[in-house]
Tab-separated table of C-alpha atoms in Angstrom:
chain	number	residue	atom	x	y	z
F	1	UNK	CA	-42.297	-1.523	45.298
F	2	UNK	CA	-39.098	-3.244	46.675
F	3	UNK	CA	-37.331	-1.752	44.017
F	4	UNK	CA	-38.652	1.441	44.866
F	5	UNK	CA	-37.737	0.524	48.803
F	6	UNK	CA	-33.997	-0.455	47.713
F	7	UNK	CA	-33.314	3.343	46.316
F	8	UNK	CA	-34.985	4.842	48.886
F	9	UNK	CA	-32.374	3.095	51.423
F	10	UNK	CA	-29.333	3.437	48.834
F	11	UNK	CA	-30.406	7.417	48.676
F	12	UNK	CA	-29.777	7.510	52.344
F	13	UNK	CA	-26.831	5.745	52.422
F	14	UNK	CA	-25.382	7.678	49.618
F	15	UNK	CA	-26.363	10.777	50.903
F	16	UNK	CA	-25.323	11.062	54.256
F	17	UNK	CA	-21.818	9.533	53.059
F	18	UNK	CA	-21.883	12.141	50.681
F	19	UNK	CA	-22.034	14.488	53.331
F	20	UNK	CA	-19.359	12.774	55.764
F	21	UNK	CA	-16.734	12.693	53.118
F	22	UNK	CA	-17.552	16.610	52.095
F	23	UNK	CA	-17.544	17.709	55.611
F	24	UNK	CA	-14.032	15.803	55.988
F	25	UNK	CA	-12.451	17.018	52.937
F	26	UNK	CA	-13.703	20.515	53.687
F	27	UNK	CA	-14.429	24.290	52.567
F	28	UNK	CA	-11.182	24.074	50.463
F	29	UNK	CA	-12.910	22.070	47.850
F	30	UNK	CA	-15.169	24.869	47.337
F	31	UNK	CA	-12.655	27.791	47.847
F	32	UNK	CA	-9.814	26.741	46.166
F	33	UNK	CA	-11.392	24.975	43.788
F	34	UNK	CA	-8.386	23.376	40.955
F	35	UNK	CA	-8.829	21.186	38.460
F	36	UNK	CA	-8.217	18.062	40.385
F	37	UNK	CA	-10.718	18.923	43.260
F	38	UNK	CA	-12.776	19.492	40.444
F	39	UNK	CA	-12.531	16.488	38.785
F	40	UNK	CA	-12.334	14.419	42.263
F	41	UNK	CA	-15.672	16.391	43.213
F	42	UNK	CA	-17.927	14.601	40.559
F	43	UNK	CA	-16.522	11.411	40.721
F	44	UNK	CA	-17.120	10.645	43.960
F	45	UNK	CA	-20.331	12.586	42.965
F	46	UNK	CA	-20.270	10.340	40.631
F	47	UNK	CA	-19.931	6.685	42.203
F	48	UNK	CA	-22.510	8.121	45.056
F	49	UNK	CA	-25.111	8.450	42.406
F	50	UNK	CA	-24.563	4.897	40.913
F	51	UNK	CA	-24.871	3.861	44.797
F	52	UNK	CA	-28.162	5.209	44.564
F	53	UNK	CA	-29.679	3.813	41.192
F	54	UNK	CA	-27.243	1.215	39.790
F	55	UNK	CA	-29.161	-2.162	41.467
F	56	UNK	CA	-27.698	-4.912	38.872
F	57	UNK	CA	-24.825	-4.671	41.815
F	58	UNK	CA	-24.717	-4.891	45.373
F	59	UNK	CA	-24.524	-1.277	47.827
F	60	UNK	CA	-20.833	-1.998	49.351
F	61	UNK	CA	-18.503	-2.354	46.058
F	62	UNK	CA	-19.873	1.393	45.367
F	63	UNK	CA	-19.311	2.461	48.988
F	64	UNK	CA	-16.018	0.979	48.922
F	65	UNK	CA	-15.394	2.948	45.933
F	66	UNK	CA	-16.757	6.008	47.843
F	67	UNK	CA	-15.183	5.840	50.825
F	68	UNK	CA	-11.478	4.910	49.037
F	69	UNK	CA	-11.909	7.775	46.396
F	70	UNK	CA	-12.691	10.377	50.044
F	71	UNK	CA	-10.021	9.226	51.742
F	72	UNK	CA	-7.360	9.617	48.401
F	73	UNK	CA	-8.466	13.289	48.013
F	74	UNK	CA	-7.802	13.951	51.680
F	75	UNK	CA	-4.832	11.997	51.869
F	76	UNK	CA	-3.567	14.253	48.784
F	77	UNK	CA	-4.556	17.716	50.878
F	78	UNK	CA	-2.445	16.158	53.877
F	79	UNK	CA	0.533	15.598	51.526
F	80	UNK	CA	-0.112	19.229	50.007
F	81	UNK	CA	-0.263	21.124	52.868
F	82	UNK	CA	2.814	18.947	54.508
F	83	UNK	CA	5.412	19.131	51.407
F	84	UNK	CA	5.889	21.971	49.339
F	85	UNK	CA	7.101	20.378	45.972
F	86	UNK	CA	3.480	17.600	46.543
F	87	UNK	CA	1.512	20.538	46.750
F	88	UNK	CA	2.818	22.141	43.542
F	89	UNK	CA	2.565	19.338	42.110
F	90	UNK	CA	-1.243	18.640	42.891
F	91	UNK	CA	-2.403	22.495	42.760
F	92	UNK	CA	-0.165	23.848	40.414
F	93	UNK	CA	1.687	27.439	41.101
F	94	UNK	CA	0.598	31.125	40.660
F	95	UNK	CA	1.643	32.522	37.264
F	96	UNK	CA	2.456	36.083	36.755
F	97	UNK	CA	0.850	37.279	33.385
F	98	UNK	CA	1.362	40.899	33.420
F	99	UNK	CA	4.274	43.150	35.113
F	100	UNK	CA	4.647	46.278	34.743
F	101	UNK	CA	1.295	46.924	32.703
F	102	UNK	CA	3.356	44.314	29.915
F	103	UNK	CA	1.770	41.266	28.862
F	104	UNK	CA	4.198	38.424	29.765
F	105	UNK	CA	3.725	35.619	26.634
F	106	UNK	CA	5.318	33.006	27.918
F	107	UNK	CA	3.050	33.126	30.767
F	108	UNK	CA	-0.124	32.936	28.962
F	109	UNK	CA	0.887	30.126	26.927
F	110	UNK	CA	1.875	28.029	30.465
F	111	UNK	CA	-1.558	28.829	31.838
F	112	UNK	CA	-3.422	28.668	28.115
F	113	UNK	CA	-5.084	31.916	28.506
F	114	UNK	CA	-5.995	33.861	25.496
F	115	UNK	CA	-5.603	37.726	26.170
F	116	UNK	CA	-9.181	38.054	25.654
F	117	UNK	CA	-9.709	35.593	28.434
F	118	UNK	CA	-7.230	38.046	30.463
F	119	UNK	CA	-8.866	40.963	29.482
F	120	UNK	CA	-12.346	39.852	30.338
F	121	UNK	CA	-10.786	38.755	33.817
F	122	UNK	CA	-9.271	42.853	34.415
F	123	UNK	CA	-12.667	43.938	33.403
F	124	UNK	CA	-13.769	41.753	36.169
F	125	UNK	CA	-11.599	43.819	38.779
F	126	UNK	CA	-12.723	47.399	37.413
F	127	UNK	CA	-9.469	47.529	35.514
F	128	UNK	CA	-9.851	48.635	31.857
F	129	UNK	CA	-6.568	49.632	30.554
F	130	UNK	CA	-3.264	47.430	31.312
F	131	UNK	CA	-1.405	50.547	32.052
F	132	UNK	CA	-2.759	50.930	35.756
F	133	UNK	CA	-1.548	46.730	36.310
F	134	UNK	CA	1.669	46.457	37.981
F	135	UNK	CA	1.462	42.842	38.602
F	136	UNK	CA	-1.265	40.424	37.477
F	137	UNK	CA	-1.132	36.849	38.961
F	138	UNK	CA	-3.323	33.772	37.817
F	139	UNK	CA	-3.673	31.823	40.668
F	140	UNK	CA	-4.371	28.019	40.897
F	141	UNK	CA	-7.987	27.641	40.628
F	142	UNK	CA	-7.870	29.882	37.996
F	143	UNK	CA	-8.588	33.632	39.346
F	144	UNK	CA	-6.805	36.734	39.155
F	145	UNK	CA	-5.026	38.444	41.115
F	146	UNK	CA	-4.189	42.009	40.180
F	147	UNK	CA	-2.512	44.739	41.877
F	148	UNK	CA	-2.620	47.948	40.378
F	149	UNK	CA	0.215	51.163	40.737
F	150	UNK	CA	0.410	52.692	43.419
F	151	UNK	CA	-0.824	56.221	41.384
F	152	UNK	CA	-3.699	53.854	40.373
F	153	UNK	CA	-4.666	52.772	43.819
F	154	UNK	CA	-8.113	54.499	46.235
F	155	UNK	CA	-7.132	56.694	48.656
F	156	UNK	CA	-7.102	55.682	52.018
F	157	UNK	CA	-7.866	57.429	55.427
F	158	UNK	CA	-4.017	56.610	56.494
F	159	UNK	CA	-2.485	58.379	53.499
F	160	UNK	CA	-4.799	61.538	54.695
F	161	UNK	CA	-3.828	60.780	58.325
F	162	UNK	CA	-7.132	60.608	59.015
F	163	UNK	CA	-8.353	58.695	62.390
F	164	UNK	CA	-10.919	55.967	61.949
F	165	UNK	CA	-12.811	54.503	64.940
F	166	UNK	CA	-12.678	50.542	65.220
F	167	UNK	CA	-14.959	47.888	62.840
F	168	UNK	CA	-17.129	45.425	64.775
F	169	UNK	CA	-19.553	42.935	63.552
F	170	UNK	CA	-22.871	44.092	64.481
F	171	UNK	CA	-24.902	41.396	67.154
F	172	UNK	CA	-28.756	39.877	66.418
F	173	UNK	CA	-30.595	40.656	69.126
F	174	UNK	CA	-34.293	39.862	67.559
F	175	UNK	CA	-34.521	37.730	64.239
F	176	UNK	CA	-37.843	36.786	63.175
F	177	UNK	CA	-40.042	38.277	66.022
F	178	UNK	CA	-37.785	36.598	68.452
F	179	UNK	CA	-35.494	38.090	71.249
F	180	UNK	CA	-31.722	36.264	71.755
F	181	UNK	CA	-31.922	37.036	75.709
F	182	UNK	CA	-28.077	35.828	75.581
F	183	UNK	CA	-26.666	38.288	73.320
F	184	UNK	CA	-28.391	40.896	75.154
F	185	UNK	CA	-27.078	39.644	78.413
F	186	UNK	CA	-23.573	39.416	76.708
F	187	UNK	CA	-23.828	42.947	75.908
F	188	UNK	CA	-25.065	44.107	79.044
F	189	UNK	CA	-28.379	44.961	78.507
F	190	UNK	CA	-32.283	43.736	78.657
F	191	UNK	CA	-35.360	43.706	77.951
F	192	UNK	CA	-36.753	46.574	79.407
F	193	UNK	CA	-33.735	48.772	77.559
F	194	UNK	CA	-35.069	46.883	74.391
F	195	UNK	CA	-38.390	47.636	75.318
F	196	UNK	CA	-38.255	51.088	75.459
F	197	UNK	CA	-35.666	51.600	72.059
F	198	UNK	CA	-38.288	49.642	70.321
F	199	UNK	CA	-41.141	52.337	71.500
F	200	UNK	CA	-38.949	54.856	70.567
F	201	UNK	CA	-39.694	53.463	66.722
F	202	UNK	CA	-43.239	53.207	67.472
F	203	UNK	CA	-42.925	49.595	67.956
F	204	UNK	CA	-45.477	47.892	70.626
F	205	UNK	CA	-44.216	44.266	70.290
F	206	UNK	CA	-41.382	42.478	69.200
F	207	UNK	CA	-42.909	40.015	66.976
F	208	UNK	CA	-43.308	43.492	64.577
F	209	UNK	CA	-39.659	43.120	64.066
F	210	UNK	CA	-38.096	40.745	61.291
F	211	UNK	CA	-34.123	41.958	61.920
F	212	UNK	CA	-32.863	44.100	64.740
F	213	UNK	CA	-28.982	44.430	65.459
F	214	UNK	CA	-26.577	46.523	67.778
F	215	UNK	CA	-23.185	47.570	66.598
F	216	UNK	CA	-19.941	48.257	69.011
F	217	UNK	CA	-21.321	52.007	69.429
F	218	UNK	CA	-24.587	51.152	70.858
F	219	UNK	CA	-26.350	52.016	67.436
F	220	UNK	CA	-29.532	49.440	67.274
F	221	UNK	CA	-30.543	48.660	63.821
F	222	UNK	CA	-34.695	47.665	63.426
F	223	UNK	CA	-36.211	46.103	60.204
F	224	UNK	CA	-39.478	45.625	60.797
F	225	UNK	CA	-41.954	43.254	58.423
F	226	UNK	CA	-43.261	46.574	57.016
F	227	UNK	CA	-41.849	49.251	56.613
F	228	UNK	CA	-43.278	52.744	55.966
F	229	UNK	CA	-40.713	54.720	53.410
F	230	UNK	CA	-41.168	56.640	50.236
F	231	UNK	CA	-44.017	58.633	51.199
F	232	UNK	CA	-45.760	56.069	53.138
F	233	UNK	CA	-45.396	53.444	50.924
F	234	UNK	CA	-45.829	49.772	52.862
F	235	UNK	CA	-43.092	48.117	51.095
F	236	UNK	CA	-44.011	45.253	53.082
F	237	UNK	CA	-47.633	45.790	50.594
F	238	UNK	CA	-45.844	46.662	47.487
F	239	UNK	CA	-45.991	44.045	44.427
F	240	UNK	CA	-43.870	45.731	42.045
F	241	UNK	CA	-44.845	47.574	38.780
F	242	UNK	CA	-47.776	46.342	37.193
């Protein structure tokens, strides 16, 4: 039972330092991801787990160990993102692999990539045949980066001169039956106005909606919890095939 108690209390511990230290190192851990984040990742992964469980030794030698391994791996970003040559050093350099739709050796064997590793990778970005890569780039935490031709490359609305109204991020104004009175009053508007859109989608109350959203045009967006499609089918109802 004490035993049992002890854990408990080390789990805590651990945890929330866990989550300190994560929080302080940051989102770069998880996207830029290199070999040494990797490796620091689950040791101090690692030590917090032995916090936790290992009770032949006292809490603070493994918190110590915690807290010095943390502040290493952020003292290592610091010196990354301050010197140029530390940073190279720590998360290695990009490495061009193809130019020109050619398949640069030398390159492969720094990186040791097979071409069926870089092959699988181009199938990854809908490219299928090295002729349409002008540059392909492995990057540090081991993705690629491709750029095709530019006769291999979509069409866009400025090469038709084409005009294209702006892109907004549509705003929550109900999520889960509830209304955000704030966002409405950011964008001007209120309940009654809400009201009477949602009657317009035969909705009597809001707590019928799961999602509804307004984008930068004034275009609201309702999901209710069922919804009535495909012939009247309640695909809030529907279980599948049987």
């Amino acid at each position: 039972m004490i035993e049992g108690l002890v854990v408990a209390v080390r789990s805590v511990i651990g945890f929330f330092s866990l989550l300190i230290f994560a929080r302080i190192l940051g989102k770069q851990q998880i996207s830029q991801l290199n070999f040494f984040d990797y490796v620091l990742g689950i040791t101090i992964g690692s030590i917090a787990a032995s916090l936790t469980t290992d009770l032949s030794s006292r809490a603070w030698p493994h918190w110590i160990g915690l807290l010095t391994w943390a502040a290493l791996g952020l003292l290592m970003e610091y010196a990354a993102m301050k010197w140029r040559y530390c940073g190279k050093y720590i998360d290695g350099e990009p490495t061009i692999i193809i130019m020109k739709g050619k398949i640069l050796e030398e390159g492969l064997k720094k990186v040791r990539y097979r071409v069926s590793d870089i092959m699988e990778l181009l199938r990854n970005k809908d490219v299928f045949n090295l002729n349409e890569v002008e540059f392909a780039i492995i990057e540090p935490n081991g993705q690629l980066s491709v750029l095709k031709k530019a006769e291999q490359q979509p069409v866009t609305k400025k090469d038709l001169n084409l005009s294209s109204k702006p892109v907004d991020i549509s705003t929550e104004i109900i999520y889960d039956g509830l209304i955000f009175d704030e966002n409405l009053k950011n964008l001007k508007l209120d309940r009654n106005w809400l009201k009477k859109e949602l009657n317009k989608q035969g909705i009597k109350n809001p707590e019928e909606v799961f999602l509804a959203t307004i984008d930068h045009n004034g275009e609201l967006y309702v999901d209710k919890y069922k919804d009535y499609i495909n012939n009247g089918v309640d695909i809030g109802d529907y279980k599948g095939p049987y």
